[in-house]
Amino acid sequence: MSKIKILIVEDESIIALNLKESLQDLGYEPCGIAPNKCKTMKILEKGVVPDLILMDIYLKGPTTGIELA
């Protein structure tokens, strides 16, 4: 059985790395970390298909996490 892939969209790098480590410890596969809309779209355009996206609501820049979702 393959691991569940989770994309992390979080603009605070310490929080994002902590989430990544916690997810790995729990047996999930973090498939990327994106701090904003642009990076998120680049990851998805590469063909990455996450099973779940953990999205921060307040991202730096003009687009909120709610708008991006």
Coordinates of N, CA, C and O in Angstrom, one line a residue:
M1 N 0.8 -1.2 0.0 CA 0.0 0.0 0.0 C 0.9 1.2 0.0 O 1.8 1.3 0.8
S2 N 0.6 2.2 -0.9 CA 1.4 3.4 -1.0 C 1.0 4.4 0.1 O -0.1 4.4 0.6
K3 N 2.0 5.2 0.5 CA 1.8 6.2 1.5 C 0.9 7.3 1.0 O 0.9 7.6 -0.2
I4 N 0.1 7.9 1.9 CA -0.7 9.1 1.5 C 0.2 10.3 1.3 O 1.0 10.6 2.2
K5 N 0.1 11.0 0.2 CA 0.9 12.1 -0.2 C 0.2 13.4 0.3 O -1.0 13.6 0.0
I6 N 1.0 14.2 1.0 CA 0.4 15.5 1.5 C 1.3 16.7 1.1 O 2.5 16.6 1.3
L7 N 0.7 17.7 0.5 CA 1.3 18.9 0.1 C 1.1 19.9 1.2 O 0.0 20.1 1.7
I8 N 2.2 20.5 1.6 CA 2.2 21.5 2.7 C 2.3 22.9 2.1 O 3.3 23.2 1.4
V9 N 1.3 23.8 2.3 CA 1.3 25.2 1.9 C 1.3 26.0 3.1 O 0.3 26.2 3.8
E10 N 2.5 26.5 3.4 CA 2.8 27.3 4.7 C 3.9 28.2 4.4 O 5.0 27.8 3.9
D11 N 3.7 29.5 4.7 CA 4.8 30.5 4.5 C 5.8 30.7 5.6 O 6.8 31.3 5.4
E12 N 5.6 30.1 6.7 CA 6.5 30.1 7.8 C 7.4 28.8 7.7 O 6.9 27.7 8.0
S13 N 8.6 29.0 7.3 CA 9.5 27.8 7.1 C 9.7 26.9 8.3 O 9.7 25.7 8.1
I14 N 9.8 27.4 9.5 CA 9.9 26.6 10.6 C 8.7 25.7 10.9 O 8.8 24.5 11.1
I15 N 7.5 26.3 10.7 CA 6.3 25.5 10.8 C 6.2 24.5 9.8 O 5.8 23.3 10.0
A16 N 6.5 24.9 8.5 CA 6.4 23.9 7.4 C 7.4 22.7 7.6 O 7.0 21.6 7.4
L17 N 8.6 23.0 8.0 CA 9.5 21.9 8.3 C 9.1 21.0 9.4 O 9.2 19.8 9.4
N18 N 8.5 21.6 10.5 CA 8.0 20.8 11.6 C 6.9 19.9 11.2 O 6.8 18.8 11.6
L19 N 6.0 20.5 10.4 CA 4.8 19.7 9.8 C 5.4 18.5 9.0 O 4.9 17.4 9.1
K20 N 6.4 18.8 8.1 CA 7.0 17.8 7.3 C 7.5 16.6 8.1 O 7.2 15.4 7.9
E21 N 8.3 17.0 9.1 CA 8.9 15.9 10.0 C 7.8 15.1 10.8 O 7.9 13.9 10.9
S22 N 6.8 15.8 11.2 CA 5.7 15.2 12.0 C 4.9 14.2 11.1 O 4.6 13.1 11.5
L23 N 4.7 14.7 9.8 CA 4.0 13.8 8.9 C 4.8 12.6 8.5 O 4.2 11.5 8.4
Q24 N 6.1 12.8 8.3 CA 6.9 11.6 8.1 C 6.9 10.6 9.2 O 6.9 9.4 9.0
D25 N 7.0 11.1 10.4 CA 7.0 10.3 11.6 C 5.7 9.5 11.7 O 5.7 8.4 12.3
L26 N 4.6 10.1 11.2 CA 3.3 9.4 11.3 C 3.1 8.5 10.1 O 2.0 7.8 10.0
G27 N 4.1 8.4 9.2 CA 4.0 7.5 8.0 C 3.4 8.0 6.8 O 3.1 7.3 5.8
Y28 N 3.2 9.4 6.7 CA 2.8 10.0 5.5 C 3.9 10.4 4.6 O 5.1 10.5 5.1
E29 N 3.7 10.8 3.4 CA 4.7 11.2 2.5 C 4.5 12.7 2.1 O 3.6 13.0 1.2
P30 N 5.2 13.6 2.7 CA 5.1 15.0 2.3 C 5.6 15.1 0.9 O 6.8 14.7 0.6
C31 N 4.8 15.6 -0.1 CA 5.2 15.7 -1.5 C 5.7 17.1 -1.9 O 5.9 17.3 -3.1
G32 N 5.8 18.0 -1.0 CA 6.3 19.3 -1.3 C 5.9 20.3 -0.2 O 5.0 20.1 0.6
I33 N 6.6 21.4 -0.2 CA 6.3 22.5 0.7 C 6.3 23.8 -0.2 O 7.3 24.0 -1.0
A34 N 5.2 24.5 -0.1 CA 5.1 25.7 -0.9 C 4.7 26.9 0.0 O 3.8 26.8 0.8
P35 N 5.4 28.0 -0.2 CA 5.1 29.2 0.7 C 4.1 30.2 0.1 O 3.6 31.1 0.8
N36 N 3.7 30.0 -1.1 CA 2.7 30.9 -1.7 C 2.0 30.3 -2.9 O 2.3 29.1 -3.3
K37 N 1.2 31.0 -3.6 CA 0.4 30.5 -4.7 C 1.3 30.1 -5.9 O 1.1 29.0 -6.4
C38 N 2.3 30.9 -6.2 CA 3.2 30.7 -7.3 C 3.9 29.3 -7.2 O 3.9 28.5 -8.1
K39 N 4.5 29.1 -6.0 CA 5.2 27.8 -5.8 C 4.3 26.6 -5.7 O 4.6 25.6 -6.2
T40 N 3.1 26.8 -5.2 CA 2.1 25.8 -5.1 C 1.7 25.3 -6.5 O 1.7 24.1 -6.9
M41 N 1.5 26.3 -7.4 CA 1.1 26.0 -8.8 C 2.2 25.3 -9.5 O 2.0 24.4 -10.3
K42 N 3.5 25.7 -9.3 CA 4.6 25.1 -9.9 C 4.7 23.6 -9.5 O 5.0 22.8 -10.4
I43 N 4.5 23.3 -8.3 CA 4.5 21.9 -7.8 C 3.5 21.1 -8.5 O 3.7 20.0 -9.0
L44 N 2.3 21.7 -8.5 CA 1.1 20.9 -9.1 C 1.3 20.8 -10.6 O 0.9 19.7 -11.2
E45 N 1.9 21.8 -11.3 CA 2.1 21.7 -12.7 C 3.2 20.6 -13.1 O 3.2 20.2 -14.2
K46 N 4.0 20.3 -12.2 CA 5.0 19.2 -12.4 C 4.4 17.8 -12.4 O 5.1 16.8 -12.6
G47 N 3.1 17.8 -12.1 CA 2.4 16.5 -12.1 C 2.3 15.8 -10.7 O 1.8 14.7 -10.6
V48 N 2.6 16.6 -9.7 CA 2.5 16.0 -8.3 C 1.0 16.1 -8.0 O 0.3 17.1 -8.2
V49 N 0.5 14.9 -7.6 CA -1.0 14.8 -7.2 C -1.1 14.4 -5.8 O -1.0 13.2 -5.5
P50 N -1.2 15.4 -4.9 CA -1.3 15.0 -3.5 C -2.7 14.5 -3.1 O -3.7 14.8 -3.8
D51 N -2.8 13.6 -2.1 CA -4.0 13.1 -1.6 C -4.7 14.1 -0.7 O -5.9 14.2 -0.6
L52 N -3.9 15.0 -0.1 CA -4.4 16.0 0.8 C -3.5 17.2 0.8 O -2.3 17.1 0.6
I53 N -4.0 18.4 0.9 CA -3.2 19.6 1.0 C -3.5 20.3 2.4 O -4.6 20.6 2.7
L54 N -2.4 20.5 3.1 CA -2.5 21.3 4.4 C -2.3 22.7 4.0 O -1.1 23.1 3.6
M55 N -3.3 23.6 4.1 CA -3.2 24.9 3.6 C -3.3 26.0 4.7 O -4.2 25.9 5.5
D56 N -2.3 26.8 4.8 CA -2.3 28.0 5.7 C -3.3 29.0 5.2 O -3.4 29.2 4.0
I57 N -4.1 29.6 6.0 CA -5.1 30.5 5.6 C -4.5 31.9 5.2 O -4.8 32.5 4.2
Y58 N -3.5 32.3 6.1 CA -2.9 33.6 5.9 C -1.5 33.5 5.2 O -0.5 33.4 5.9
L59 N -1.4 33.5 3.9 CA -0.2 33.4 3.2 C 0.3 34.8 2.9 O -0.4 35.7 2.7
K60 N 1.7 34.9 2.8 CA 2.3 36.2 2.4 C 2.0 36.4 1.0 O 2.0 35.5 0.2
G61 N 1.6 37.7 0.6 CA 1.3 38.0 -0.8 C -0.2 38.3 -1.0 O -0.9 38.3 0.0
P62 N -0.5 38.5 -2.2 CA -1.9 39.0 -2.5 C -3.0 37.9 -2.4 O -4.1 38.2 -2.2
T63 N -2.6 36.6 -2.4 CA -3.6 35.5 -2.4 C -3.6 34.8 -1.1 O -2.6 34.4 -0.6
T64 N -4.8 34.7 -0.5 CA -4.9 34.0 0.8 C -5.0 32.5 0.5 O -5.2 32.0 -0.6
G65 N -4.8 31.7 1.5 CA -5.0 30.3 1.4 C -6.4 29.8 1.0 O -6.6 28.9 0.3
I66 N -7.4 30.6 1.5 CA -8.8 30.3 1.1 C -9.0 30.5 -0.4 O -9.6 29.7 -1.1
E67 N -8.4 31.6 -0.9 CA -8.6 31.9 -2.4 C -7.8 30.8 -3.2 O -8.3 30.3 -4.2
L68 N -6.7 30.4 -2.7 CA -5.9 29.4 -3.4 C -6.6 28.0 -3.4 O -6.6 27.4 -4.4
A69 N -7.1 27.7 -2.3 CA -7.8 26.4 -2.2 C -9.0 26.4 -3.2 O -9.3 25.4 -3.8

